[in-house]
Amino acid sequence: MDKQNTSSFSSALKQFLKSENLEKTWDEKKLIHSWQKIMGKTVASRTSKIRIDKGTMFIYLDSAPLKQELTNNKQKVLERLEEEIGYKLVSEVRFL
């Protein structure tokens, strides 16, 4: 696939998502899928589940010390999430 076809596909996908009102859902899935890239392998390996509901990201962790550390740095996590997706999709994070 050449660059022009890739661009056309990307444009068509964006148009489809918009017409079906799926842009936000797509971005939520994309953000969840990017968790390892955003936070690194160590944090991702201690994460058992992630979900987003009504602007809140729920992150289930297997490590109490990590949970405390991330809770203390909640604002930095929110900034990284916003940087990854390009806008403020998530307004709150909860570490469980």
C-alpha positions as a Markdown table, in Angstrom:
| # | Residue | x | y | z |
|---|---|---|---|---|
| 1 | Met | 0.0 | 0.0 | 0.0 |
| 2 | Asp | 1.5 | 3.3 | -1.0 |
| 3 | Lys | 1.3 | 6.6 | 1.0 |
| 4 | Gln | -1.6 | 7.9 | -1.0 |
| 5 | Asn | -3.7 | 4.8 | -0.3 |
| 6 | Thr | -2.8 | 4.9 | 3.3 |
| 7 | Ser | -3.9 | 8.5 | 3.6 |
| 8 | Ser | -7.2 | 7.7 | 1.8 |
| 9 | Phe | -7.9 | 4.8 | 4.1 |
| 10 | Ser | -7.1 | 6.9 | 7.2 |
| 11 | Ser | -9.4 | 9.7 | 5.9 |
| 12 | Ala | -12.2 | 7.2 | 5.1 |
| 13 | Leu | -11.9 | 5.6 | 8.6 |
| 14 | Lys | -12.1 | 9.0 | 10.3 |
| 15 | Gln | -15.1 | 9.9 | 8.2 |
| 16 | Phe | -16.8 | 6.6 | 9.0 |
| 17 | Leu | -16.1 | 6.9 | 12.8 |
| 18 | Lys | -17.5 | 10.5 | 12.8 |
| 19 | Ser | -20.7 | 9.5 | 10.8 |
| 20 | Glu | -21.4 | 6.6 | 13.2 |
| 21 | Asn | -20.6 | 8.7 | 16.3 |
| 22 | Leu | -17.8 | 6.3 | 17.3 |
| 23 | Glu | -14.9 | 8.8 | 17.5 |
| 24 | Lys | -14.8 | 8.9 | 21.3 |
| 25 | Thr | -15.1 | 5.1 | 21.6 |
| 26 | Trp | -12.3 | 4.6 | 19.1 |
| 27 | Asp | -10.1 | 7.1 | 21.0 |
| 28 | Glu | -10.8 | 5.3 | 24.3 |
| 29 | Lys | -9.8 | 2.0 | 22.9 |
| 30 | Lys | -6.7 | 3.6 | 21.4 |
| 31 | Leu | -5.7 | 5.1 | 24.7 |
| 32 | Ile | -6.2 | 1.8 | 26.6 |
| 33 | His | -4.1 | 0.0 | 24.0 |
| 34 | Ser | -1.4 | 2.6 | 24.3 |
| 35 | Trp | -1.0 | 2.2 | 28.1 |
| 36 | Gln | 2.4 | 0.3 | 27.9 |
| 37 | Lys | 3.7 | 3.0 | 25.5 |
| 38 | Ile | 2.5 | 5.8 | 27.8 |
| 39 | Met | 3.6 | 4.3 | 31.2 |
| 40 | Gly | 6.3 | 1.8 | 30.3 |
| 41 | Lys | 6.7 | -2.0 | 30.5 |
| 42 | Thr | 7.1 | -2.1 | 34.3 |
| 43 | Val | 3.8 | -0.3 | 35.0 |
| 44 | Ala | 2.0 | -2.2 | 32.2 |
| 45 | Ser | 3.2 | -5.5 | 33.6 |
| 46 | Arg | 1.6 | -4.7 | 36.9 |
| 47 | Thr | -1.7 | -3.6 | 35.3 |
| 48 | Ser | -4.4 | -6.2 | 35.2 |
| 49 | Lys | -7.3 | -4.3 | 33.6 |
| 50 | Ile | -8.1 | -0.8 | 32.3 |
| 51 | Arg | -11.5 | 0.7 | 31.4 |
| 52 | Ile | -12.9 | 4.1 | 30.7 |
| 53 | Asp | -16.3 | 5.2 | 31.8 |
| 54 | Lys | -17.8 | 8.7 | 31.5 |
| 55 | Gly | -14.4 | 10.4 | 31.3 |
| 56 | Thr | -12.8 | 8.4 | 34.2 |
| 57 | Met | -10.1 | 5.9 | 33.5 |
| 58 | Phe | -10.1 | 3.0 | 36.0 |
| 59 | Ile | -6.7 | 1.2 | 36.2 |
| 60 | Tyr | -6.5 | -2.0 | 38.1 |
| 61 | Leu | -3.1 | -2.7 | 39.5 |
| 62 | Asp | -1.4 | -5.8 | 41.1 |
| 63 | Ser | 1.0 | -3.7 | 43.3 |
| 64 | Ala | 0.0 | -1.6 | 46.3 |
| 65 | Pro | 3.2 | 0.4 | 46.3 |
| 66 | Leu | 2.7 | 1.2 | 42.6 |
| 67 | Lys | -0.9 | 2.2 | 43.2 |
| 68 | Gln | 0.3 | 4.6 | 45.9 |
| 69 | Glu | 3.0 | 6.1 | 43.6 |
| 70 | Leu | 0.6 | 6.6 | 40.7 |
| 71 | Thr | -2.0 | 8.1 | 42.9 |
| 72 | Asn | 0.5 | 10.6 | 44.2 |
| 73 | Asn | 1.4 | 11.4 | 40.6 |
| 74 | Lys | -2.1 | 11.4 | 39.2 |
| 75 | Gln | -1.7 | 14.8 | 37.4 |
| 76 | Lys | 1.4 | 13.6 | 35.5 |
| 77 | Val | -0.5 | 10.5 | 34.4 |
| 78 | Leu | -3.4 | 12.7 | 33.2 |
| 79 | Glu | -0.9 | 14.9 | 31.3 |
| 80 | Arg | 0.6 | 11.8 | 29.6 |
| 81 | Leu | -2.8 | 10.5 | 28.6 |
| 82 | Glu | -3.8 | 13.8 | 27.1 |
| 83 | Glu | -0.5 | 14.1 | 25.3 |
| 84 | Glu | -0.9 | 10.7 | 23.7 |
| 85 | Ile | -4.4 | 11.2 | 22.4 |
| 86 | Gly | -4.1 | 14.9 | 21.6 |
| 87 | Tyr | -7.0 | 16.2 | 23.7 |
| 88 | Lys | -8.5 | 15.8 | 27.2 |
| 89 | Leu | -10.4 | 12.6 | 26.7 |
| 90 | Val | -10.0 | 11.5 | 30.4 |
| 91 | Ser | -10.6 | 14.0 | 33.2 |
| 92 | Glu | -10.0 | 11.6 | 36.1 |
| 93 | Val | -7.9 | 8.4 | 36.8 |
| 94 | Arg | -8.6 | 6.0 | 39.6 |
| 95 | Phe | -6.1 | 3.4 | 40.6 |
| 96 | Leu | -7.7 | 0.2 | 42.0 |
